[in-house]
Short mmCIF file of C-alpha atoms in Angstrom, two decimals:
data_model
loop_
_atom_site.label_atom_id
_atom_site.label_comp_id
_atom_site.label_asym_id
_atom_site.label_seq_id
_atom_site.Cartn_x
_atom_site.Cartn_y
_atom_site.Cartn_z
CA MET A 1040 0.00 0.00 0.00
CA ASN A 1041 1.60 3.29 -0.99
CA VAL A 1042 1.13 6.69 0.65
CA LYS A 1043 -1.54 7.73 -1.83
CA GLU A 1044 -3.65 4.66 -1.11
CA ILE A 1045 -3.31 5.17 2.65
CA LEU A 1046 -4.38 8.81 2.28
CA ALA A 1047 -7.34 7.75 0.16
CA GLN A 1048 -8.31 5.26 2.89
CA LEU A 1049 -8.22 8.10 5.40
CA ASN A 1050 -10.71 10.19 3.45
CA ILE A 1051 -13.67 8.64 5.20
CA ILE A 1052 -16.41 10.81 3.69
CA ALA A 1053 -15.26 9.97 0.15
CA GLN A 1054 -15.11 6.25 1.02
CA CYS A 1055 -18.63 6.26 2.44
CA LYS A 1056 -19.95 8.11 -0.60
CA ARG A 1057 -18.40 5.49 -2.86
CA TYR A 1058 -20.49 2.80 -1.18
CA GLY A 1059 -23.59 4.99 -1.19
CA PHE A 1060 -23.85 4.73 2.62
CA SER A 1061 -24.85 7.38 5.11
CA LEU A 1062 -22.16 8.07 7.77
CA TRP A 1063 -23.85 5.98 10.47
CA GLN A 1064 -23.97 2.94 8.18
CA CYS A 1065 -20.44 3.31 6.89
CA PRO A 1066 -17.80 0.84 8.16
CA GLN A 1067 -14.90 3.30 8.03
CA PHE A 1068 -16.75 5.97 9.99
CA LEU A 1069 -17.99 3.46 12.56
CA PHE A 1070 -14.43 2.19 12.96
CA LEU A 1071 -13.22 5.73 13.69
CA ILE A 1072 -15.98 6.25 16.26
CA MET A 1073 -15.19 2.88 17.83
CA GLY A 1074 -11.50 3.83 18.01
CA ILE A 1075 -12.31 7.09 19.75
CA ILE A 1076 -14.57 5.35 22.26
CA ILE A 1077 -11.97 2.65 23.00
CA GLY A 1078 -9.29 5.35 23.39
CA ILE A 1079 -11.39 7.38 25.82
CA ALA A 1080 -12.29 4.23 27.77
CA ALA A 1081 -8.61 3.28 28.02
CA ILE A 1082 -7.52 6.70 29.25
CA THR A 1083 -10.37 6.85 31.78
CA SER A 1084 -9.56 3.35 33.09
CA TYR A 1085 -5.91 4.33 33.34
CA ALA A 1086 -6.78 7.47 35.29
CA ILE A 1087 -9.01 5.53 37.68
CA ALA A 1088 -6.44 2.76 38.07
CA THR A 1089 -3.56 5.09 38.94
CA ARG A 1090 -5.67 6.80 41.62
CA TYR A 1091 -7.35 3.89 43.35
CA ILE A 1092 -5.38 0.71 42.77
CA SER A 1093 -2.20 -0.20 44.69
CA ASP A 1094 -0.28 -1.53 41.69
CA PRO A 1095 -1.17 0.93 38.93
CA GLN A 1096 1.41 -0.40 36.50
CA LEU A 1097 -0.15 -3.85 36.36
CA ALA A 1098 -3.62 -2.33 35.94
CA ALA A 1099 -2.38 -0.04 33.19
CA LEU A 1100 -0.78 -2.97 31.42
CA MET A 1101 -4.04 -4.93 31.60
CA VAL A 1102 -6.03 -1.99 30.26
CA PHE A 1103 -3.52 -1.58 27.47
CA GLY A 1104 -3.67 -5.29 26.63
CA ILE A 1105 -7.46 -5.42 26.58
CA THR A 1106 -7.81 -2.26 24.48
CA THR A 1107 -5.32 -3.60 21.98
CA ILE A 1108 -7.32 -6.83 21.63
CA LEU A 1109 -10.59 -4.86 21.32
CA PHE A 1110 -9.05 -2.66 18.70
CA ILE A 1111 -7.86 -5.62 16.65
CA ILE A 1112 -11.26 -7.31 16.83
CA ALA A 1113 -12.99 -4.06 15.84
CA ASN A 1114 -10.61 -3.73 12.92
CA ILE A 1115 -11.29 -7.28 11.71
CA ILE A 1116 -15.06 -6.73 11.91
CA THR A 1117 -14.84 -3.43 10.11
CA ARG A 1118 -12.67 -4.91 7.36
CA SER A 1119 -15.14 -7.72 6.74
CA PHE A 1120 -18.01 -5.22 6.55
CA GLU A 1121 -15.93 -3.20 4.18
CA ARG A 1122 -15.50 -6.23 1.94
CA LEU A 1123 -19.26 -6.79 2.00
CA ALA A 1124 -19.88 -3.17 1.13
CA GLU A 1125 -17.35 -3.38 -1.69
CA ALA A 1126 -19.01 -6.54 -3.03
CA ASN A 1127 -22.36 -4.79 -2.93
CA ARG A 1128 -20.99 -1.79 -4.77
CA MET A 1129 -19.45 -4.03 -7.41
CA LYS A 1130 -22.76 -5.84 -7.82
CA SER A 1131 -24.55 -2.53 -8.43
CA GLU A 1132 -21.88 -1.51 -10.89
CA PHE A 1133 -22.15 -4.88 -12.64
CA ILE A 1134 -25.93 -4.46 -12.97
CA SER A 1135 -25.39 -0.99 -14.36
CA VAL A 1136 -22.85 -2.12 -16.97
CA VAL A 1137 -24.89 -5.15 -18.04
CA SER A 1138 -28.10 -3.14 -18.28
CA HIS A 1139 -26.41 -0.49 -20.40
CA GLN A 1140 -25.00 -3.17 -22.67
CA LEU A 1141 -28.40 -4.83 -23.01
CA ARG A 1142 -30.21 -1.60 -23.71
CA SER A 1143 -28.70 -0.90 -27.12
CA PRO A 1144 -29.41 -4.28 -28.75
CA LEU A 1145 -32.91 -4.22 -27.25
CA SER A 1146 -33.76 -0.86 -28.74
CA ASN A 1147 -32.22 -1.91 -32.07
CA LEU A 1148 -34.39 -4.99 -32.02
CA ARG A 1149 -37.52 -3.01 -31.17
CA TRP A 1150 -36.90 -0.52 -33.96
CA VAL A 1151 -36.39 -3.28 -36.51
CA ILE A 1152 -39.64 -4.97 -35.40
CA GLU A 1153 -41.44 -1.62 -35.64
CA LEU A 1154 -40.02 -1.08 -39.08
CA LEU A 1155 -41.19 -4.50 -40.25
CA MET A 1156 -44.64 -3.98 -38.72
CA SER A 1157 -45.04 -0.54 -40.23
CA GLY A 1158 -45.41 -2.08 -43.68
CA ARG A 1159 -42.92 0.42 -45.08
CA PHE A 1160 -41.12 -2.40 -46.86
CA GLY A 1161 -44.05 -4.39 -48.14
CA LYS A 1162 -47.40 -5.44 -46.82
CA ILE A 1163 -47.43 -8.06 -44.10
CA GLU A 1164 -50.00 -10.76 -43.55
CA GLU A 1165 -52.25 -10.97 -40.51
CA LYS A 1166 -50.50 -14.05 -39.18
CA GLN A 1167 -47.12 -12.35 -39.47
CA THR A 1168 -48.45 -9.32 -37.61
CA GLU A 1169 -49.55 -11.61 -34.81
CA TYR A 1170 -46.06 -13.00 -34.42
CA PHE A 1171 -44.43 -9.58 -34.72
CA LYS A 1172 -46.66 -8.49 -31.86
CA ILE A 1173 -45.38 -11.37 -29.74
CA LEU A 1174 -41.80 -10.37 -30.55
CA LYS A 1175 -42.57 -6.77 -29.68
CA GLU A 1176 -44.23 -7.66 -26.37
CA ASN A 1177 -41.36 -9.85 -25.28
CA ASN A 1178 -38.88 -7.22 -26.28
CA ALA A 1179 -40.85 -4.67 -24.25
CA ARG A 1180 -40.72 -6.95 -21.22
CA MET A 1181 -36.95 -7.18 -21.46
CA GLU A 1182 -36.64 -3.43 -21.91
CA GLU A 1183 -38.77 -2.84 -18.82
CA LEU A 1184 -36.71 -5.24 -16.75
CA VAL A 1185 -33.48 -3.61 -17.90
CA ALA A 1186 -34.89 -0.15 -17.10
CA ASP A 1187 -35.91 -1.35 -13.62
CA LEU A 1188 -32.49 -2.87 -12.99
CA LEU A 1189 -30.85 0.39 -14.01
CA THR A 1190 -33.09 2.35 -11.66
CA VAL A 1191 -32.24 -0.05 -8.82
CA SER A 1192 -28.52 0.27 -9.42
CA ARG A 1193 -28.89 4.06 -9.48
CA ILE A 1194 -30.81 3.97 -6.20
CA GLU A 1195 -28.14 1.79 -4.61
CA THR A 1196 -25.23 3.91 -5.74
CA ALA A 1197 -27.12 7.10 -4.83
CA LYS A 1198 -27.01 8.24 -8.45
CA LEU A 1199 -30.73 8.48 -9.11
CA PRO A 1200 -31.24 11.71 -11.04
CA PHE A 1201 -33.80 13.96 -9.38
CA LYS A 1202 -34.87 17.00 -11.33
CA GLU A 1203 -37.50 18.89 -9.39
CA GLN A 1204 -40.02 21.13 -11.07
CA GLU A 1205 -43.62 22.28 -10.62
CA PHE A 1206 -46.34 20.21 -12.22
CA VAL A 1207 -49.93 19.07 -11.76
CA LEU A 1208 -49.95 15.67 -10.09
CA GLU A 1209 -53.59 15.11 -11.04
CA ASP A 1210 -52.73 15.41 -14.74
CA LEU A 1211 -49.91 12.90 -14.41
CA ILE A 1212 -52.29 10.39 -12.83
CA LYS A 1213 -54.93 10.96 -15.52
CA GLU A 1214 -52.32 10.49 -18.22
CA LEU A 1215 -51.21 7.18 -16.70
CA ILE A 1216 -54.79 5.93 -16.35
CA LYS A 1217 -55.23 6.64 -20.02
CA GLU A 1218 -52.07 4.71 -20.86
CA PHE A 1219 -53.35 1.75 -18.87
CA GLU A 1220 -56.84 1.91 -20.39
CA LEU A 1221 -56.29 -0.96 -22.82
CA PHE A 1222 -54.61 -3.17 -20.24
CA ALA A 1223 -57.40 -2.44 -17.73
CA ARG A 1224 -60.13 -3.22 -20.24
CA ALA A 1225 -58.44 -6.45 -21.28
CA SER A 1226 -58.24 -7.43 -17.61
CA ASN A 1227 -61.91 -6.52 -16.96
CA VAL A 1228 -60.92 -3.84 -14.51
CA GLU A 1229 -62.60 -0.50 -14.07
CA VAL A 1230 -60.32 2.33 -12.92
CA LYS A 1231 -61.93 5.22 -11.01
CA PHE A 1232 -60.13 8.41 -10.08
CA LYS A 1233 -61.44 10.90 -7.54
CA PRO A 1234 -59.14 13.89 -7.08
CA GLU A 1235 -59.93 16.62 -4.58
CA LYS A 1236 -60.76 19.93 -6.24
CA ASN A 1237 -58.33 22.85 -6.48
CA LEU A 1238 -55.21 20.99 -5.43
CA PRO A 1239 -52.00 23.00 -5.67
CA LYS A 1240 -49.15 22.08 -7.99
CA ILE A 1241 -46.48 19.73 -6.71
CA PHE A 1242 -42.74 20.44 -6.69
CA SER A 1243 -40.98 17.16 -7.46
CA ASP A 1244 -39.44 15.04 -10.21
CA SER A 1245 -42.30 14.14 -12.53
CA SER A 1246 -40.54 11.30 -14.35
CA GLN A 1247 -39.65 9.60 -11.05
CA LEU A 1248 -43.14 10.02 -9.60
CA ARG A 1249 -44.49 8.66 -12.87
CA LEU A 1250 -42.52 5.45 -12.18
CA VAL A 1251 -44.06 5.19 -8.71
CA ILE A 1252 -47.67 5.62 -9.80
CA GLU A 1253 -47.14 3.48 -12.89
CA ASN A 1254 -45.91 0.63 -10.69
CA LEU A 1255 -48.78 0.93 -8.23
CA LEU A 1256 -51.38 1.14 -10.99
CA ASP A 1257 -49.86 -1.77 -12.87
CA ASN A 1258 -49.87 -3.92 -9.71
CA ALA A 1259 -53.45 -2.96 -8.85
CA ILE A 1260 -54.76 -3.99 -12.27
CA ARG A 1261 -52.46 -6.98 -12.75
CA TYR A 1262 -53.33 -8.68 -9.49
CA ILE A 1263 -57.08 -8.60 -9.93
CA LYS A 1264 -57.98 -12.17 -10.78
CA GLU A 1265 -61.13 -12.02 -12.88
CA ARG A 1266 -62.91 -8.71 -12.85
CA GLY A 1267 -62.72 -5.85 -10.45
CA GLN A 1268 -62.28 -2.24 -9.60
CA VAL A 1269 -59.41 0.08 -8.86
CA GLU A 1270 -60.14 3.30 -6.98
CA ILE A 1271 -57.64 6.13 -6.88
CA LYS A 1272 -57.86 9.08 -4.53
CA LEU A 1273 -55.78 12.24 -4.42
CA GLU A 1274 -56.28 14.80 -1.69
CA LYS A 1275 -54.62 17.28 0.63
CA ARG A 1276 -53.95 16.11 4.17
CA ASP A 1277 -52.15 18.45 6.56
CA LYS A 1278 -48.97 19.50 4.79
CA ASN A 1279 -49.01 16.63 2.32
CA PHE A 1280 -50.55 15.27 -0.83
CA TYR A 1281 -52.24 11.99 0.00
CA PHE A 1282 -52.52 9.44 -2.81
CA GLU A 1283 -54.37 6.18 -2.39
CA ILE A 1284 -54.95 3.29 -4.75
CA LYS A 1285 -57.38 0.57 -3.74
CA ASP A 1286 -58.04 -2.69 -5.55
CA ASN A 1287 -60.14 -5.76 -4.89
CA GLY A 1288 -57.48 -8.12 -6.14
CA VAL A 1289 -55.72 -11.13 -4.68
CA GLY A 1290 -54.19 -9.25 -1.75
CA ILE A 1291 -50.94 -9.97 0.06
CA PRO A 1292 -50.71 -12.89 2.52
CA LYS A 1293 -50.02 -11.75 6.09
CA GLU A 1294 -46.69 -13.57 6.35
CA ASP A 1295 -45.42 -11.87 3.18
CA GLN A 1296 -46.43 -8.34 4.12
CA LYS A 1297 -43.21 -7.42 5.90
CA TYR A 1298 -41.13 -8.28 2.84
CA ILE A 1299 -43.24 -6.50 0.26
CA PHE A 1300 -40.90 -3.52 -0.29
CA GLN A 1301 -37.81 -5.71 -0.54
CA LYS A 1302 -35.92 -5.95 -3.77
CA PHE A 1303 -36.81 -9.00 -5.93
CA PHE A 1304 -39.48 -10.11 -3.48
CA ARG A 1305 -42.62 -11.60 -5.00
CA SER A 1306 -45.46 -12.87 -2.90
CA GLU A 1307 -46.21 -16.57 -3.21
CA ASN A 1308 -49.91 -16.21 -4.06
CA VAL A 1309 -49.05 -13.73 -6.82
CA MET A 1310 -46.58 -16.08 -8.45
CA ARG A 1311 -49.38 -18.60 -8.82
CA TYR A 1312 -51.56 -16.14 -10.80
CA GLN A 1313 -48.95 -14.07 -12.54
CA THR A 1314 -45.62 -15.31 -13.71
CA GLN A 1315 -44.57 -11.90 -14.98
CA GLY A 1316 -42.93 -9.34 -12.74
CA SER A 1317 -39.45 -8.79 -11.38
CA GLY A 1318 -40.22 -7.87 -7.80
CA LEU A 1319 -38.55 -4.50 -8.27
CA GLY A 1320 -41.53 -2.14 -8.65
CA LEU A 1321 -42.36 -1.57 -5.00
CA PHE A 1322 -38.70 -1.36 -4.02
CA ILE A 1323 -38.24 1.40 -6.60
CA ALA A 1324 -41.49 3.11 -5.55
CA LYS A 1325 -40.43 3.22 -1.90
CA ALA A 1326 -36.97 4.58 -2.68
CA ILE A 1327 -38.40 7.36 -4.87
CA VAL A 1328 -41.15 8.33 -2.42
CA GLU A 1329 -38.65 8.51 0.43
CA LYS A 1330 -36.25 10.55 -1.67
CA SER A 1331 -39.12 12.96 -2.34
CA GLY A 1332 -39.57 13.39 1.43
CA GLY A 1333 -42.75 11.32 1.59
CA LYS A 1334 -43.96 8.03 3.03
CA ILE A 1335 -45.46 4.91 1.51
CA GLY A 1336 -47.48 2.11 3.06
CA PHE A 1337 -50.34 -0.30 2.55
CA LYS A 1338 -52.95 -2.46 4.11
CA SER A 1339 -53.99 -5.72 2.57
CA GLU A 1340 -55.98 -8.85 3.14
CA GLU A 1341 -55.46 -11.99 1.14
CA GLY A 1342 -58.37 -12.65 -1.18
CA LYS A 1343 -59.95 -9.24 -0.56
CA GLY A 1344 -57.53 -6.72 -2.01
CA SER A 1345 -54.87 -4.17 -1.21
CA THR A 1346 -54.78 -0.44 -0.57
CA PHE A 1347 -51.48 1.31 -1.16
CA TRP A 1348 -51.07 4.91 -0.03
CA LEU A 1349 -48.35 7.49 -0.20
CA THR A 1350 -47.77 11.02 1.00
CA LEU A 1351 -45.71 13.71 -0.70
CA PRO A 1352 -44.87 17.09 0.81
CA LEU A 1353 -46.89 20.05 -0.50
CA LYS A 1354 -43.86 22.32 -0.73
CA MET B 1407 -32.28 16.44 -51.37
CA LYS B 1408 -31.35 17.01 -47.74
CA THR B 1409 -28.39 15.16 -46.31
CA ILE B 1410 -28.18 13.59 -42.87
CA LEU B 1411 -24.95 12.47 -41.28
CA PHE B 1412 -25.44 9.58 -38.85
CA ILE B 1413 -22.53 9.09 -36.44
CA GLU B 1414 -23.20 5.74 -34.75
CA ASP B 1415 -20.99 2.71 -34.22
CA GLU B 1416 -23.76 0.11 -34.54
CA SER B 1417 -24.05 -1.02 -38.11
CA THR B 1418 -27.53 -2.51 -37.50
CA LEU B 1419 -28.83 0.93 -36.68
CA GLN B 1420 -26.98 2.45 -39.61
CA LYS B 1421 -28.81 0.04 -41.88
CA THR B 1422 -32.25 0.56 -40.30
CA PHE B 1423 -31.98 4.33 -40.47
CA GLY B 1424 -30.36 4.28 -43.88
CA ASP B 1425 -33.33 2.37 -45.31
CA ILE B 1426 -36.00 4.43 -43.63
CA LEU B 1427 -34.40 7.81 -44.37
CA ARG B 1428 -33.85 6.90 -48.00
CA GLN B 1429 -37.53 6.03 -48.18
CA GLU B 1430 -38.33 9.45 -46.77
CA SER B 1431 -36.21 10.88 -49.64
CA TYR B 1432 -33.23 11.96 -47.62
CA LYS B 1433 -29.62 11.17 -48.31
CA MET B 1434 -27.83 9.52 -45.42
CA ILE B 1435 -24.09 9.33 -44.89
CA SER B 1436 -22.73 7.06 -42.17
CA ALA B 1437 -19.79 7.37 -39.89
CA LEU B 1438 -18.95 4.49 -37.55
CA ASP B 1439 -16.68 6.49 -35.25
CA GLY B 1440 -16.21 10.02 -33.96
CA GLU B 1441 -13.16 10.82 -36.03
CA THR B 1442 -14.78 9.87 -39.36
CA GLY B 1443 -17.91 11.72 -38.25
CA LEU B 1444 -16.01 14.98 -37.75
CA ARG B 1445 -14.20 14.60 -41.05
CA LEU B 1446 -17.42 13.94 -42.99
CA ALA B 1447 -19.22 16.81 -41.26
CA LYS B 1448 -16.54 19.18 -42.54
CA SER B 1449 -16.28 17.81 -46.06
CA GLN B 1450 -19.96 17.02 -46.78
CA LYS B 1451 -21.67 19.79 -44.78
CA PRO B 1452 -24.85 17.82 -44.03
CA ASP B 1453 -28.15 19.53 -43.16
CA LEU B 1454 -28.49 17.56 -39.94
CA ILE B 1455 -26.30 15.37 -37.75
CA LEU B 1456 -27.55 12.42 -35.71
CA LEU B 1457 -24.98 11.70 -33.05
CA ASP B 1458 -24.54 8.81 -30.63
CA LEU B 1459 -22.47 9.52 -27.52
CA ILE B 1460 -20.62 6.29 -26.84
CA LEU B 1461 -18.35 6.15 -29.87
CA PRO B 1462 -14.96 4.67 -30.71
CA LYS B 1463 -11.93 6.97 -31.13
CA ILE B 1464 -13.55 10.28 -30.14
CA HIS B 1465 -16.39 10.40 -27.58
CA GLY B 1466 -19.69 11.94 -28.70
CA PHE B 1467 -19.40 14.92 -26.33
CA GLU B 1468 -16.00 15.75 -27.79
CA VAL B 1469 -17.39 15.41 -31.33
CA LEU B 1470 -20.25 17.76 -30.44
CA LYS B 1471 -17.85 20.28 -28.91
CA LYS B 1472 -15.61 20.24 -31.98
CA LEU B 1473 -18.61 20.54 -34.33
CA LYS B 1474 -19.83 23.60 -32.48
CA GLU B 1475 -16.34 25.13 -32.45
CA GLY B 1476 -15.72 24.60 -36.16
CA GLU B 1477 -16.60 27.57 -38.35
CA GLU B 1478 -18.07 25.39 -41.15
CA THR B 1479 -19.99 23.02 -38.87
CA LYS B 1480 -21.24 25.17 -36.02
CA ASP B 1481 -24.65 25.92 -37.59
CA ILE B 1482 -25.56 22.32 -38.44
CA PRO B 1483 -28.29 21.14 -36.03
CA VAL B 1484 -27.26 18.10 -33.98
CA ILE B 1485 -29.70 15.55 -32.56
CA ILE B 1486 -28.23 13.29 -29.89
CA LEU B 1487 -29.50 9.72 -30.21
CA THR B 1488 -28.13 7.59 -27.40
CA ASN B 1489 -28.89 5.30 -24.52
CA LEU B 1490 -26.68 7.23 -22.15
CA GLU B 1491 -28.77 9.07 -19.58
CA GLY B 1492 -26.65 9.45 -16.50
CA MET B 1493 -26.83 12.44 -14.22
CA GLY B 1494 -26.06 15.62 -16.12
CA ASP B 1495 -25.65 14.04 -19.57
CA VAL B 1496 -28.68 15.77 -21.07
CA GLU B 1497 -27.73 19.13 -19.59
CA LYS B 1498 -24.16 18.78 -20.81
CA ALA B 1499 -25.24 17.99 -24.38
CA LEU B 1500 -27.71 20.88 -24.55
CA GLU B 1501 -25.12 23.23 -23.08
CA LEU B 1502 -22.65 22.17 -25.74
CA GLY B 1503 -25.21 23.12 -28.38
CA ALA B 1504 -27.19 19.99 -29.22
CA LYS B 1505 -30.68 20.70 -30.54
CA THR B 1506 -32.48 17.69 -29.06
CA TYR B 1507 -31.54 14.78 -26.83
CA LEU B 1508 -33.29 11.50 -27.55
CA VAL B 1509 -32.86 8.41 -25.37
CA LYS B 1510 -33.20 5.41 -27.68
CA ALA B 1511 -35.05 3.29 -25.14
CA GLN B 1512 -37.78 5.92 -24.79
CA TYR B 1513 -38.72 6.53 -28.42
CA SER B 1514 -40.25 4.53 -31.20
CA LEU B 1515 -38.64 4.54 -34.61
CA GLU B 1516 -41.45 6.65 -36.10
CA GLU B 1517 -41.09 9.19 -33.30
CA VAL B 1518 -37.38 9.56 -34.03
CA VAL B 1519 -38.09 9.96 -37.75
CA GLU B 1520 -40.70 12.65 -36.93
CA LYS B 1521 -38.11 14.53 -34.83
CA ILE B 1522 -35.63 14.35 -37.72
CA LYS B 1523 -38.21 15.65 -40.21
CA LYS B 1524 -39.19 18.46 -37.84
CA ALA B 1525 -35.58 19.49 -37.28
CA LEU B 1526 -34.98 19.58 -41.05
CA LYS B 1527 -38.03 21.73 -41.67
CA GLU B 1528 -36.97 24.46 -39.24
#
């Protein structure tokens, strides 16, 4: 290890930022704090020992010995955490690289399919159109997964872009409902939206909030088994916007509820009905809502449906 | 006939766009790397440049900067067509003088063609 590397190791704030950790979760910072506490404890014990014990040298030696051992153990623990953190960072970076590499061929593929379907280079038969549609749908699924993975890696490396601006949240929701109209109709689901009147504009990142509501709406429709209803509310509560989306779908089993916002988690009952889904949507939604200074939660009963809610600060 | 220079290292895309733009009665010239792109921009003086950012030899941002610095090329509109959308990439490109920034994953082929037509009409 040369001097430069040692100096880089000493720059704790930079190290923590690299892992995307806050100070109180960062191994290097915790190690420093632990060192300070051990140091203070040693000095205090030494001071007490020299005043009250008949053979202060022996006591001091013991204190010194014990602190050294503690320090070594603390160092070993910190190092192993550091390795874990490094592995985690590398995993996020790996996801980011792979997703970027996958994105280009996927958009090339989609454009070629679109070109073929457009009939620009000759008329295509009905049967061919059917198969092109299958290609296009599968391509879209891969593109969505790749986009989700990229968002996750950005969340984990604290690189999620957040461009705040004023916009009308109600309009964004209406736009999304319109986009989901076909999917809802095909799933026999009626989507109702009841916004409170004269709501103020919101100051946030519209493309990120779009992801959140898109995920919640998609889940609500997707997990209704036969036919059903989705009710969306938007109102002002205290100093927050309050958004609620209620469905009468399959619901989340009680034992799965505590894991629902975890990355890659998919509830068992859902996997029986729906094979599609990456288990990333709610993880992403939570991260974005929290970054916006809001909260997200739900209540759900298996077989009866789920209600997801979120709050976002008014200003 | 208006000429479009497409600086993009993926030959699949070069072909797709070549076919579609020819059908729309444009002339397309391809460059598979940044260096060739800059050279062709100077010698051919296209009406529009489509530019990817991740390019061999010279990076897209550098190409854009040089295009906007060059006396003969500075007025040619540049549309960025890329999958790069990290923090600050869009801002950087617009600051350097790009006309539009299109993320490939977010647009359909027809939408991109519409943007090209619109840019050429202005």
